Each structure stands twice: as C-alpha cells, then as structure tokens.
Amino acid sequence: MNNETVHKLADALRNHRLDAPMRIMEVCGTHTTEFFRSGVRDIFPAHLTLVDGPGCPVCVTANAYLDTAIEIGRAHGVIIATFGDMMKVPSSYSSLAEEKATGMDVRVVYSPMDALEIARHDPAREVVFVSVGFETTAPTEAATVIAARDAGIRNFSILPGNKLTVPAVEALLSLGEVHIDGFILPGHVSAIIGSEAWRPIPERFGKPCVVAGFETADLITGTLALMKMIASNDRTVANEYARVVRPGGNPTALSMMRRVFEPDDAEWRGIGVIPGSGLAVRDEFSRYDGFKKFPVTPPPVKEHPGCRCGELLRGLIAPTDCALFGAACRPERPVGPCMVSTEGPCAAFYKYGGFDR
Amino acid sequence: MKILPGHGSGGRLMNELIEKTIRTRLGAHVQLDDAALLSIDGPIAFTTDSFTITPIFFPGGDIGALAVNGTVNDLAVMGADPRYLSCALIIEEGMEMADLERILDSMRAAADAAGVAIVTGDTKVVPRGAADRIFINTSGIGIVKKTPARREISDGDAILINGHIGDHGMAIMAARNNLSFSKGLQSDCASLKGMIGAVLERHPGSVKFMRDATRGGVASVLNEIVAGRPYGAKLREPSLPIRDAVKGVCGILGIDALYAANEGKAVMVVDNDAAESIVSVLREHPEGKDACIIGVIDGTHPGKAYLETAIGGRRILPLLTEEQLPRIC
Ligand code: SF4
C-alpha cells in the first residue's frame, strides 16, 4: 500500500467521531505491540479504548505448567528446549533462566525443529520441548512430532501447553465481567483456523469481529471497520486480512495439528480451566508426550503477590493500574509474565506506552 | 599450534610469543619496557575499554578490529586525535595460535588505518573456561584538538547519524543464531577518526554533542541527551536508515534496531542551519556515505526520546536497562 493511502487512512481514523465511549479488544500479542509501534494507538479518536486480551501465549500459561517443566528438568536431567520468551517467566519458585544459571541444561531455540535437531545430534540425552503457543505454532509442533516419529528419534518429547483462542474469547465473554463492544481478531491465528471459526463470537455473544493484519494500514482499516460495525450493530465476522486469511483457514496445517493433538481442557492464567481450550497429544503419539514420559510431582503452585496479570488478561484493568507496574515490576526484573514476553501487555506499555501514562 | 599456559608464564614460551607473534604483527611501535615513553603536546583525552565479544570473528570484523576502533572512536567523538593505544590480551588456554595471529593482524590493520600506534601491552593466559577464547582491553590517548562546542542543546537542533542503524548488533545476533536469511549483513566496525575530524575542522562551533552509539544503540544515546532536560528528542521513523536485513533479524528476535549496537556510528546534535552541510561533509567519507538527518530536538515532550511514525503517531523510546544483546562488544 502506498504512502498516500496510508496517510488518508490515518486521517480517517484521527477524524472519526465517536459520541460515546467504545471499547474494542485485540487478542493477539503482535497486535498489542504493533498498535503501539506503528503509532496507530496514538491517533485513536477520543472515546475509543483498545483493551488487550489474552493474546500473549507466554502470559496465559499457568504457573503449574512451568513448574512442571522445571521439575522435569530437575528430576530427570533432560535438556529443556524453549522459545526465548519463556526463559525469564517467573514460575512459582524459579524461572528457566534461573535454573540455567544454576546448572540446568536449558537451550533457547527458534523452532521446535531446532529442538529435534538437538535430539538427533545427542542421542544419549533426552530433549524436552516446552510447547507453548496458539494455533499458529501448534501445526509446526505437530509436524515436529511426526518428523521425530518418522525418523525414529526417541529421545525427543514435547510438553503440550498449546492453547486455542476461540474458546478463550468465549470463556471471557461468558464470565460477563468485562464490557467489550467488538474484537480485532488475530491475523496469524485466523490464517490457520479460518475467519469462519470465529462466528460464535458475533452469533452467541452479539459482538462484531474484524480479522486484521499487522501492517499500519491493516491496523487502521481493521479499527475503522470495527467501529462502523459496532455503530451499525453488524454482528458478523469481517475479514480485512483476506490476502492471507481464508474463511476455512489452512486445511493442511489444521489436519497436521489434528493428527497429533486433540482438544482438551486447559488452565489459563487469570481465567482458570476452560473446557476444550487446550491441545493434548493423542494416544497414538503418547511416547512424545513429555508429561507422560517424565512423571513428576511439582511443588504446590504459588502466585506472585501483587501481580495483576490475571485481571489484565481478562481485560479488567490496564497495565498501568497495577501498583507494581514500572516500580517493582520492570522488563529487567519482571514480577509477572505480562512484563516478560515481548508481546506481553505490561512490557508493551512499559516500552511504548509513554504517551498513554 | 595452540596457546598453552606457558605462553603466559613469563618464561621462554612467553618471550617467543611476544617477540615472534605479537610484536612482529602489531608493529615496531610496541615498546618492550615496563612502560612506553611518549611525548605529547597539549591537553589529552584518555580512555579505556574492554572487549569480550562472541563470536570473536564475525561478518565485517573481529574482536581485534573492534578493540582498536572502539577506543579510537571513543577518543574521536570527544574531539581528540587518537595517537597511542595499549593492548592487553587475556587469552584462554587452548586458543588456536592461528586465530590469535589473525586477530593481531587485524588490530594492526585497524591501527594503521586510523593512524594510531600500539605502544605497550600485556599478555595473560588463563585456564580453560576462565575466558571465552580471548578478551582484549585497549586504552587510548588522543590529543584534544577541536571539541564539540558543548553549547546548550536547544529546540530545533538537528539530530544526525552517519549511516545505517543497528548493523553491528544484528550481524552478531544473526551470526550467533545462524540466521541464514541475513546473508550479507555486516558489522559496521570502523574508525570514525577521519570523518569526525573533518566535521569538527569544517564546522567548529556547530556540533553541540557527539557520541558513538555502541551498546544500547541510538535510543540509549538519545535518552542520555534528554534526561532531565527541558527538551526531548524526536526521531522521524521514515527517515531512519535501517537495512531490510537488519529489520528482518530484529523482527525474528523481537529486538528494536534503535537499541542495537553500532561500532561505526556517531549520533550528533548540531545547529539546524549547519545540518545539511555537515551531512555533506560526512558523506565525503566512506563511513559517512549514508549520513542523514534523523530527527530534531523539540520542547513538546521534555526529557523524552520518541519516534514519530509514518502516520504521525508517537511512540516512546524508553531507557531500557535490560541487556538486549549480551556480549556484543
Ligand atoms: S505490571 Fe508486572 S506485576 Fe503488574 S500485572 Fe503486569 S506483570 Fe504483573
């Protein structure tokens, strides 16, 4: 899209008039950061509020999951492979970064396939991949498990912690505690699951939805479209990212994901257990399920006193409402996961939100 | 051949290392006495820096070139003409002699290019694991010629840089992580002595502030300039010279190029009316051929460094104390 078009869009957003407050929610960590980075959030019309939802996979991962991963590393002496974002996330008593500093073999990888490579090169060691993410990463994780089986690699497993976004948004709305007028839906997730997968949100809950991409123009187009839909009570899912997102998603990725995983109940930070919102490894692949392969009893879960990540992920507060924000809790010494992940709302507010504070 | 503990023990092996390897490669200026005797006229600038980068060889340079240029640039941005360097090597037992030789050659080449002499040094060998192959400390002395004016920075001053942002930090990260698509991405490691000398010579009085944007990158330098001041620093995002390859690596790793290290970039705050002609002086030099104006000092947001995006939205550039890239210099 050329510059002139983007500027015209920006002017349309700046000059859009809202007579009453309107609250829209995004449920994607990349949107959280890109709305700031592009400056789009800074040119929102008066009365428009963007609420950050449960869109950061690291943030919504419950302490119990990370506690178990750490316990497996400690008790079984395995190599823990993880995306870098998880390293500094505080568990109940520790973090992978702290464990690494005190001797655990923790490796940062950029893809689960890298973790499989580590296993291939070191057949004497067990490699356990911390599999955290939404529908965007699950197909790659499934492909890795299939690749491990096809290559006969037995010293590799994953800790399935993947989550599904549609049930989470439904659960959030079912709680009935947060007021949201409409949703900006994640482009990457929707490319996998398809825009149609979101239909329950407008149909069951009456909330208009727009699937949006990540460029400046996408963010503005998505926001403008959503404001208009809310104003006209248009209870549908609009796809403003059609160059990437199909109504039915990506069938190849979906079938890969379904071959290895099946829906399961999952615990979300702040929300609790949401039925059918997680992915468990199917029995056929159970030898690659790290939870089954390395049974442990983690210590009792402890939450971080004062951290309000839970309320934040439910859309009830903004990061700046947390008393620890920017004081006791900063990116270099995070108290909660929302300050750790580059996609966490607290980290995004800390890094880019200086004009909102 | 490998470096052995004996190479640091003060005996025959060490003499051989110093005479045959270090001295022949670093040049005849290296004095073997306990201290180098120098005579210098006028006020001097004196600085020191240690280099622990990993990997020690990277696209666009190595730890040796970095150790020379880093110290040369620290002197140059203070308005000094760098003349003499010391060089202390802390070598891990087991390092390949050939690697050491390569590093020394590159120190010599960098020193010659910058017109400085390495006049004294020290060598220690530490047991395996006590260092990561090699650490280098260089100290430098320069003769102060024309310093930046140090007049109070004020509204409307222009912010300049002499070329692409973030090349060094992202080349290192790409090399460490084997990011294949970053091919061609190189460190900008270079001496800025000639270029800065020319600017201060031709525009004495117009340059109010100058700093090499190493660790912490451009954003950290700007924060330093505006902290506690009645003005802020506004960068215009569309004018920022950032290579696509750097953007790509930044995207993958979740790093902002404005916080990535540079090893051949100076950020300058100059009088607005002189800005264009200073840019043309910078562009006469290879290290400044992509120089440009990237922003302006303004009073709207005192104490803040921020970015104006393509659509006119603002984004803060906070002071990040978090180390984004461990050991990049
Ligand atoms: S600022 Fe820190 S402590 Fe507060 S909610 Fe965010 S992550 Fe938790």
XYZ file of C-alpha atoms and ligand atoms in Angstrom:
694
model
C 0.000 0.000 0.000
C 1.438 3.389 -0.893
C 2.153 6.207 1.493
C -0.661 8.412 0.353
C -3.268 5.723 1.028
C -1.876 5.110 4.497
C -1.970 8.807 5.272
C -5.559 9.032 4.093
C -6.479 6.093 6.314
C -4.689 7.701 9.235
C -6.635 10.912 8.736
C -9.897 8.975 8.575
C -9.063 7.352 11.912
C -7.942 10.601 13.544
C -11.074 12.387 12.437
C -13.541 9.616 13.160
C -16.155 10.900 15.594
C -17.468 8.767 18.413
C -20.212 10.193 20.542
C -19.959 7.608 23.284
C -17.142 5.509 24.711
C -16.309 2.415 22.679
C -14.118 -0.445 23.918
C -12.525 -2.835 21.485
C -10.300 -5.778 22.353
C -7.425 -7.390 20.497
C -6.448 -10.942 21.363
C -3.031 -11.177 19.779
C 0.370 -10.244 21.198
C 1.579 -8.988 17.839
C -1.389 -6.626 17.676
C -0.622 -5.443 21.215
C 2.842 -4.336 20.173
C 2.061 -3.217 16.626
C -0.754 -0.865 17.666
C 1.890 0.891 19.752
C 4.861 0.584 17.411
C 3.032 1.914 14.379
C 1.697 4.877 16.329
C -1.893 3.894 15.444
C -2.869 3.773 19.094
C -1.616 7.330 19.438
C -4.005 8.639 16.774
C -7.140 6.895 18.074
C -10.145 9.195 18.131
C -11.447 10.334 21.505
C -13.647 7.769 23.286
C -12.001 4.752 21.634
C -10.208 2.376 24.005
C -8.177 -0.630 22.994
C -8.210 -3.353 25.617
C -5.505 -6.028 25.472
C -6.975 -9.508 25.782
C -5.476 -12.933 26.438
C -3.369 -12.835 23.262
C 0.117 -13.481 24.548
C 0.778 -17.230 24.780
C 3.528 -16.893 27.357
C 1.316 -14.689 29.530
C -1.671 -17.011 29.599
C 0.439 -20.045 30.502
C -0.405 -21.012 34.065
C 2.294 -21.331 36.701
C 1.539 -25.027 37.118
C 2.733 -25.733 33.574
C 6.072 -24.005 34.003
C 6.532 -25.506 37.482
C 6.119 -28.954 35.934
C 8.580 -28.200 33.115
C 11.187 -27.065 35.634
C 10.567 -30.081 37.828
C 11.095 -32.383 34.834
C 14.387 -30.636 34.091
C 15.489 -31.027 37.686
C 14.292 -34.557 38.371
C 15.200 -36.169 35.066
C 18.271 -34.198 33.981
C 16.889 -33.673 30.483
C 17.723 -30.885 28.039
C 14.880 -28.368 28.179
C 14.433 -26.609 24.830
C 12.309 -23.483 24.775
C 11.462 -20.327 22.889
C 13.430 -17.411 24.354
C 10.292 -15.690 25.596
C 9.756 -18.354 28.256
C 13.213 -18.013 29.793
C 12.558 -15.197 32.232
C 8.933 -16.014 33.007
C 8.674 -16.449 36.764
C 7.325 -19.832 37.800
C 6.066 -20.344 41.347
C 9.569 -20.528 42.766
C 12.060 -20.014 39.936
C 12.373 -19.464 36.174
C 14.087 -21.323 33.351
C 16.740 -18.568 33.260
C 17.498 -19.065 36.952
C 17.580 -22.822 36.507
C 20.003 -22.464 33.613
C 22.257 -20.241 35.712
C 22.339 -22.912 38.392
C 23.143 -25.763 36.046
C 20.034 -26.984 34.232
C 20.661 -27.624 30.539
C 18.205 -25.156 29.011
C 18.545 -24.283 25.319
C 16.807 -21.438 23.519
C 15.523 -22.433 20.091
C 13.653 -20.573 17.378
C 11.584 -23.522 16.236
C 10.631 -26.941 17.615
C 12.546 -28.416 14.660
C 15.738 -26.941 16.187
C 14.939 -28.838 19.382
C 14.522 -32.029 17.366
C 17.943 -31.361 15.789
C 19.486 -31.184 19.260
C 17.980 -34.598 19.999
C 19.234 -36.012 16.714
C 22.793 -34.846 17.430
C 22.841 -36.033 21.012
C 21.050 -39.396 21.096
C 22.280 -40.100 24.619
C 20.331 -37.159 26.060
C 16.591 -36.613 26.342
C 15.332 -33.365 24.824
C 12.038 -31.928 26.061
C 10.490 -29.035 24.151
C 8.370 -26.503 26.023
C 5.455 -26.305 23.607
C 3.659 -23.067 24.364
C 1.683 -21.146 21.768
C -1.615 -20.718 19.997
C -2.894 -22.272 16.774
C -0.053 -20.529 14.927
C 2.671 -22.697 16.426
C 0.717 -25.913 17.050
C 0.972 -27.162 13.430
C 4.791 -26.826 13.491
C 4.902 -28.611 16.809
C 2.710 -31.360 15.375
C 4.956 -31.573 12.311
C 7.971 -31.911 14.598
C 6.404 -34.790 16.498
C 5.586 -36.505 13.202
C 9.138 -35.879 11.971
C 10.525 -37.370 15.181
C 8.428 -40.484 14.720
C 9.281 -40.828 11.021
C 12.998 -40.512 11.773
C 12.745 -42.924 14.692
C 14.085 -40.323 17.129
C 13.087 -41.484 20.580
C 14.922 -39.077 22.840
C 12.581 -36.221 21.984
C 9.284 -35.163 23.514
C 7.154 -32.063 23.954
C 5.244 -30.625 26.892
C 1.918 -29.806 25.233
C 0.853 -26.383 26.513
C -0.731 -25.106 23.302
C -3.962 -23.220 23.575
C -6.918 -22.413 21.365
C -8.061 -18.825 21.055
C -11.770 -19.091 20.185
C -12.743 -20.958 23.397
C -10.754 -18.382 25.393
C -12.678 -15.438 23.945
C -15.933 -17.322 24.515
C -14.961 -18.021 28.124
C -14.055 -14.390 28.655
C -17.438 -13.242 27.402
C -19.280 -15.956 29.358
C -17.749 -14.614 32.577
C -19.752 -11.484 31.859
C -17.470 -9.200 33.850
C -15.785 -7.240 31.081
C -17.541 -4.870 28.713
C -16.223 -5.117 25.148
C -18.044 -3.751 22.097
C -16.129 -5.687 19.454
C -12.997 -7.643 18.675
C -9.936 -7.177 16.478
C -9.091 -10.800 15.708
C -5.580 -12.149 15.237
C -4.417 -12.411 11.610
C -1.899 -15.218 12.076
C -4.195 -17.430 14.149
C -7.056 -16.820 11.731
C -4.849 -17.797 8.789
C -4.711 -21.266 10.368
C -8.230 -21.682 11.778
C -10.089 -19.530 9.222
C -12.290 -16.474 9.754
C -15.411 -18.680 9.952
C -14.128 -20.267 13.152
C -14.915 -17.002 14.959
C -18.628 -16.988 14.117
C -19.735 -17.966 17.645
C -18.497 -14.596 18.929
C -20.996 -12.468 16.982
C -23.668 -15.172 16.885
C -23.685 -16.243 20.534
C -22.491 -13.040 22.150
C -23.571 -10.391 19.672
C -20.075 -8.925 19.309
C -18.878 -7.714 15.901
C -15.443 -9.009 14.895
C -12.801 -7.995 12.368
C -9.876 -10.185 11.327
C -6.942 -7.806 10.849
C -3.363 -7.974 9.619
C -0.317 -6.312 11.120
C 0.841 -3.514 8.846
C -0.053 0.050 9.736
C -2.742 0.124 7.038
C -4.184 -3.198 8.272
C -4.457 -1.928 11.826
C -6.228 1.242 10.735
C -8.540 -0.497 8.246
C -9.455 -3.091 10.865
C -10.168 -0.471 13.519
C -12.266 1.691 11.182
C -14.254 -1.330 10.002
C -14.888 -2.497 13.547
C -16.061 0.942 14.721
C -18.534 1.073 11.832
C -19.793 -2.460 12.520
C -20.303 -1.670 16.180
C -22.160 1.526 15.306
C -24.462 -0.324 12.907
C -24.807 -3.371 15.159
C -23.412 -5.622 12.428
C -22.993 -8.940 14.232
C -20.694 -10.762 11.823
C -17.036 -11.545 11.286
C -15.463 -9.257 8.682
C -12.232 -10.390 7.114
C -9.978 -7.397 6.497
C -6.935 -9.614 6.002
C -8.233 -11.587 3.043
C -4.848 -11.560 1.316
C -3.734 -14.087 3.927
C -6.819 -15.410 5.730
C -9.331 -17.782 4.060
C -12.779 -18.458 5.536
C -11.821 -22.091 6.108
C -8.224 -21.420 7.186
C -5.305 -23.594 6.222
C -6.564 -27.193 5.862
C -3.062 -28.688 5.641
C -1.955 -27.061 8.890
C -5.234 -27.949 10.587
C -5.054 -31.595 9.614
C -1.421 -31.772 10.759
C -2.473 -30.309 14.083
C -5.422 -32.701 14.407
C -3.285 -35.721 13.597
C -1.116 -35.184 16.655
C -3.309 -33.204 19.040
C -6.850 -33.415 20.337
C -8.790 -30.710 22.198
C -8.503 -30.895 25.945
C -9.341 -28.722 28.943
C -6.611 -26.253 29.735
C -5.777 -23.857 32.521
C -5.322 -20.191 31.590
C -3.672 -17.684 33.858
C -6.319 -15.460 35.353
C -9.217 -17.273 33.752
C -8.882 -20.793 35.118
C -9.700 -24.037 33.339
C -11.521 -23.522 30.042
C -13.127 -26.665 28.571
C -11.721 -27.672 25.189
C -9.266 -24.776 25.050
C -6.039 -26.754 25.053
C -4.349 -29.373 22.944
C -3.321 -32.753 24.312
C -1.098 -35.243 22.477
C -3.162 -38.103 21.029
C -2.565 -41.604 22.405
C -1.001 -42.670 19.130
C 1.861 -40.229 19.816
C 1.995 -40.589 23.587
C 5.656 -41.588 23.550
C 6.358 -37.945 22.531
C 4.325 -36.544 25.398
C 6.846 -35.272 27.930
C 4.263 -35.180 30.726
C 3.677 -38.922 30.335
C 7.311 -39.766 29.712
C 8.637 -37.891 32.734
C 6.093 -38.037 35.529
C 6.832 -35.589 38.334
C 5.047 -34.016 41.254
C 5.687 -30.293 41.124
C 5.562 -28.239 44.313
C 2.275 -26.516 45.137
C 1.541 -23.532 42.910
C 2.272 -20.087 44.311
C 1.043 -16.890 42.656
C 3.054 -13.693 42.756
C 1.645 -11.403 45.394
C 0.523 -8.104 43.914
C 0.764 -9.187 40.275
C -2.491 -8.445 38.470
C -1.767 -10.326 35.228
C -4.938 -12.357 35.733
C -7.263 -9.349 35.757
C -5.257 -7.800 32.970
C -5.668 -10.843 30.726
C -9.408 -10.740 31.385
C -9.487 -7.149 30.136
C -10.484 -5.751 33.536
C -7.533 -3.443 34.102
C -4.792 -1.741 32.108
C -1.138 -2.483 32.965
C -0.806 0.972 34.469
C -3.500 0.090 37.020
C -1.121 -2.406 38.619
C 0.702 -0.813 41.543
C 3.870 -2.745 40.712
C 3.999 -1.510 37.095
C 7.251 0.303 36.350
C 8.236 0.201 40.009
C 8.813 -3.278 41.416
C 7.944 -4.796 38.037
C 10.086 -3.832 35.034
C 11.282 -5.735 31.975
C 14.684 -6.406 33.523
C 13.112 -7.646 36.769
C 9.638 -8.866 35.865
C 7.217 -9.911 38.568
C 4.638 -11.384 36.200
C 4.779 -12.921 32.733
C 2.995 -9.944 31.158
C 6.146 -7.915 31.762
C 8.472 -10.610 30.380
C 7.246 -11.547 26.979
C 7.920 -9.050 24.197
C 4.224 -9.490 23.407
C 3.006 -9.083 26.965
C 0.750 -6.069 27.552
C 2.799 -4.818 30.520
C 6.058 -4.999 28.551
C 4.409 -3.258 25.595
C 3.046 -0.486 27.814
C 6.389 -0.131 29.528
C 8.328 0.052 26.292
C 5.997 2.018 24.082
C 3.217 3.437 26.176
C 4.972 6.537 27.476
C 2.364 8.831 25.981
C -0.542 6.910 27.476
C 0.736 7.034 31.002
C 49.501 -24.824 17.383
C 47.576 -23.853 20.479
C 48.119 -21.340 23.259
C 49.460 -23.103 26.372
C 49.622 -21.982 29.994
C 53.392 -21.475 29.451
C 52.678 -18.714 26.963
C 51.716 -16.525 29.875
C 54.215 -17.711 32.456
C 56.998 -15.221 31.857
C 59.410 -17.837 30.509
C 60.807 -18.708 27.085
C 57.447 -19.548 25.516
C 56.113 -16.177 26.535
C 59.124 -14.306 25.188
C 58.712 -16.130 21.930
C 55.023 -15.287 21.786
C 55.665 -11.627 22.442
C 58.691 -11.290 20.141
C 57.705 -13.527 17.254
C 53.972 -13.208 17.212
C 52.707 -10.139 18.984
C 55.440 -7.629 18.306
C 56.029 -8.568 14.687
C 52.347 -8.341 13.991
C 51.388 -5.278 15.980
C 54.326 -3.255 14.682
C 57.606 -1.824 15.831
C 55.954 0.871 17.927
C 55.391 -1.669 20.689
C 57.941 -0.843 23.379
C 59.153 -3.762 25.441
C 59.993 -1.897 28.607
C 57.688 -1.731 31.600
C 56.076 1.393 30.221
C 56.020 3.234 26.909
C 57.672 6.657 26.974
C 55.812 9.216 24.911
C 55.928 12.948 24.479
C 52.718 14.772 23.812
C 51.921 18.459 23.463
C 48.741 19.945 24.791
C 45.669 18.600 26.532
C 44.951 14.923 26.055
C 41.936 12.636 26.134
C 42.432 9.256 27.754
C 40.036 6.305 27.645
C 39.858 2.557 28.139
C 37.518 -0.202 27.033
C 37.420 -3.991 27.256
C 36.159 -6.280 24.519
C 34.647 -9.691 25.200
C 32.554 -10.234 22.089
C 31.392 -13.640 20.980
C 31.861 -14.845 18.273
C 35.353 -13.374 18.011
C 35.200 -13.457 14.216
C 32.050 -12.052 12.667
C 30.927 -10.710 9.295
C 32.554 -7.317 8.867
C 35.249 -7.632 11.506
C 36.669 -9.396 14.514
C 37.445 -8.692 18.148
C 40.825 -7.174 17.190
C 39.460 -4.567 14.799
C 36.688 -3.841 17.298
C 39.171 -3.296 20.149
C 41.114 -0.743 18.118
C 38.186 1.059 16.518
C 36.122 1.144 19.695
C 38.792 3.030 21.610
C 39.726 5.216 18.628
C 36.069 6.244 18.275
C 35.657 6.987 21.978
C 38.532 9.461 21.631
C 37.371 10.854 18.297
C 33.840 11.750 19.463
C 35.438 13.763 22.275
C 37.195 15.838 19.654
C 40.573 14.222 20.209
C 43.016 12.992 17.608
C 43.756 9.396 18.686
C 47.520 8.693 18.774
C 48.544 5.855 21.078
C 46.936 2.636 22.213
C 47.786 -0.018 24.730
C 46.679 -3.574 24.184
C 46.144 -6.157 26.920
C 45.268 -9.690 25.842
C 43.633 -12.223 28.135
C 43.827 -15.499 26.273
C 42.130 -18.752 27.161
C 44.420 -21.759 27.224
C 43.878 -23.829 24.090
C 43.125 -20.969 21.713
C 44.471 -21.600 18.229
C 47.656 -19.649 17.543
C 46.402 -19.017 14.001
C 43.305 -17.306 15.393
C 45.439 -15.123 17.638
C 47.610 -14.177 14.676
C 44.582 -13.281 12.624
C 43.295 -11.043 15.408
C 46.658 -9.331 15.841
C 46.889 -8.696 12.097
C 43.515 -7.137 12.119
C 44.411 -4.942 15.107
C 47.435 -3.766 13.195
C 45.427 -3.070 10.051
C 42.825 -1.131 12.042
C 45.527 0.831 13.885
C 47.304 1.703 10.642
C 44.044 2.765 9.032
C 43.260 5.012 11.998
C 46.795 6.371 12.198
C 47.401 5.227 15.779
C 50.359 3.329 17.207
C 50.048 0.437 19.630
C 52.847 1.255 22.033
C 52.523 -1.026 25.021
C 50.707 -4.131 26.072
C 50.329 -7.152 28.279
C 49.546 -10.801 27.760
C 47.961 -13.234 30.181
C 46.944 -16.824 29.599
C 44.124 -18.121 31.814
C 42.988 -21.733 32.282
C 40.361 -23.220 30.015
C 36.933 -21.873 30.877
C 38.221 -18.759 32.655
C 37.813 -16.686 29.478
C 35.928 -17.175 26.234
C 38.936 -17.650 23.879
C 40.182 -14.081 24.118
C 39.349 -10.828 25.861
C 41.087 -7.624 24.826
C 41.478 -4.347 26.669
C 42.688 -1.268 24.890
C 43.397 2.126 26.389
C 43.968 5.129 24.194
C 45.436 8.587 24.298
C 44.451 11.328 21.892
C 45.445 14.935 21.533
C 42.497 17.211 22.054
C 42.085 19.438 19.033
C 38.613 20.752 18.428
C 35.995 19.508 20.845
C 32.269 19.642 20.109
C 31.040 23.087 21.110
C 29.161 21.887 24.220
C 26.782 24.775 23.810
C 23.433 24.141 25.386
C 21.289 21.984 23.124
C 18.068 23.749 22.219
C 14.773 23.454 20.395
C 15.157 22.981 16.673
C 18.651 21.445 16.704
C 19.023 18.621 14.207
C 19.923 15.044 15.091
C 22.248 13.327 12.592
C 23.769 9.921 12.112
C 26.493 8.891 9.695
C 24.736 5.840 8.237
C 22.724 2.651 8.788
C 21.482 1.812 12.252
C 21.948 -1.485 14.060
C 24.275 -3.272 11.613
C 26.789 -4.459 14.200
C 24.385 -5.759 16.816
C 22.210 -7.583 14.326
C 25.146 -9.035 12.351
C 26.388 -10.518 15.634
C 22.975 -11.860 16.588
C 22.484 -13.318 13.122
C 25.914 -14.979 13.267
C 25.188 -16.433 16.699
C 21.833 -17.794 15.715
C 22.787 -18.978 12.247
C 20.026 -16.924 10.707
C 20.575 -17.820 7.085
C 18.414 -15.108 5.531
C 20.669 -12.429 6.980
C 23.336 -13.077 4.343
C 25.332 -10.007 3.504
C 24.611 -8.370 6.852
C 27.886 -6.988 8.183
C 29.141 -5.217 11.254
C 29.824 -1.531 10.666
C 33.012 -1.741 12.760
C 35.195 1.164 11.542
C 37.304 4.062 12.721
C 35.456 7.371 12.623
C 38.564 9.417 13.275
C 38.940 10.934 9.798
C 35.282 11.691 9.332
C 34.769 13.267 12.746
C 37.996 15.244 12.425
C 36.742 16.703 9.149
C 33.380 17.701 10.632
C 34.948 19.421 13.634
C 37.504 21.117 11.376
C 34.983 22.478 8.889
C 32.150 23.209 11.291
C 33.738 24.143 14.591
C 31.047 25.508 16.833
C 28.076 23.880 15.082
C 28.333 20.426 16.645
C 26.844 20.536 20.129
C 27.012 16.873 21.050
C 28.513 13.735 19.618
C 28.558 10.149 20.898
C 29.295 6.794 19.310
C 26.136 4.711 19.550
C 27.606 1.410 20.732
C 25.909 -0.703 23.402
C 22.295 0.342 23.889
C 22.212 1.836 20.402
C 20.830 5.122 19.142
C 17.875 5.120 21.540
C 20.141 4.968 24.596
C 22.303 7.859 23.348
C 19.183 9.977 22.816
C 17.894 9.171 26.280
C 21.202 10.252 27.706
C 20.974 13.576 25.855
C 17.477 14.460 27.036
C 17.401 13.022 30.571
C 16.247 15.744 32.955
C 16.383 18.412 30.237
C 13.704 20.870 29.155
C 13.667 19.353 25.658
C 13.046 15.965 24.055
C 14.461 14.150 21.034
C 12.079 13.310 18.213
C 13.130 10.839 15.522
C 11.193 10.591 12.291
C 10.698 6.910 11.598
C 10.536 7.215 7.795
C 13.969 8.927 7.788
C 15.733 6.248 9.807
C 18.352 4.437 7.729
C 17.772 0.789 8.687
C 18.607 -2.014 6.271
C 15.939 -4.561 5.370
C 18.227 -7.372 6.571
C 18.542 -5.648 9.955
C 14.767 -5.226 10.131
C 14.378 -8.915 9.307
C 16.689 -10.117 12.083
C 15.149 -7.634 14.520
C 11.693 -8.943 13.677
C 12.665 -12.565 14.279
C 14.405 -11.832 17.554
C 11.960 -9.230 18.853
C 14.611 -6.531 19.080
C 14.294 -2.881 18.146
C 17.100 -1.735 15.805
C 17.267 1.563 17.665
C 18.589 -0.348 20.677
C 21.026 -2.494 18.698
C 24.739 -1.790 18.976
C 26.720 0.049 16.336
C 30.507 0.096 16.073
C 30.959 2.757 13.427
C 28.155 5.204 14.041
C 28.117 8.557 15.759
C 24.951 10.393 16.734
C 25.347 14.176 16.538
C 23.239 17.087 17.666
C 24.018 20.137 15.536
C 22.743 23.634 14.763
C 19.864 23.235 12.382
C 21.228 25.725 9.797
C 24.503 23.786 9.595
C 22.862 20.350 9.465
C 22.705 19.950 5.688
C 26.267 20.991 5.117
C 27.527 18.750 7.938
C 25.711 15.869 6.262
C 27.579 16.650 3.037
C 30.911 16.635 4.895
C 30.015 13.259 6.430
C 29.097 11.895 3.019
C 32.582 12.650 1.668
C 33.850 9.800 3.862
C 33.161 6.098 3.308
C 31.917 5.693 6.895
C 29.500 8.547 6.331
C 28.240 7.928 2.825
C 24.708 7.200 4.071
C 24.653 10.034 6.592
C 21.355 11.793 7.126
C 19.220 13.870 9.434
C 17.080 11.538 11.528
C 15.306 13.846 13.898
C 15.061 17.057 15.809
C 15.303 18.381 19.350
C 11.965 19.789 20.441
C 10.278 21.029 23.535
C 6.921 19.263 23.276
C 7.920 16.282 25.431
C 10.740 17.334 27.724
C 13.042 14.555 28.874
C 11.686 12.014 26.419
C 13.183 10.385 23.359
C 10.461 9.362 20.964
C 9.632 8.401 17.455
C 7.131 9.901 15.088
C 5.828 7.075 12.902
C 4.957 7.289 9.217
C 1.348 8.183 10.071
C 2.317 10.837 12.587
C 1.680 8.725 15.689
C 4.183 8.962 18.519
C 5.999 6.112 20.197
C 8.198 6.500 23.211
C 11.803 5.197 23.180
C 12.306 4.428 26.858
C 15.621 3.924 28.539
C 15.932 0.165 28.662
C 18.302 -1.081 31.266
C 17.763 -4.612 30.125
C 20.677 -6.070 28.214
C 19.137 -6.989 24.881
C 22.267 -8.496 23.434
C 24.759 -9.965 25.846
C 28.415 -9.503 24.930
C 28.228 -7.738 21.640
C 31.308 -5.629 22.193
S 2.967 -4.843 35.910
Fe 4.031 -6.726 36.495
S 3.114 -7.312 38.407
Fe 1.696 -5.863 37.446
S 0.285 -7.110 36.244
Fe 1.951 -6.557 34.885
S 3.369 -8.291 35.046
Fe 2.003 -8.442 36.802
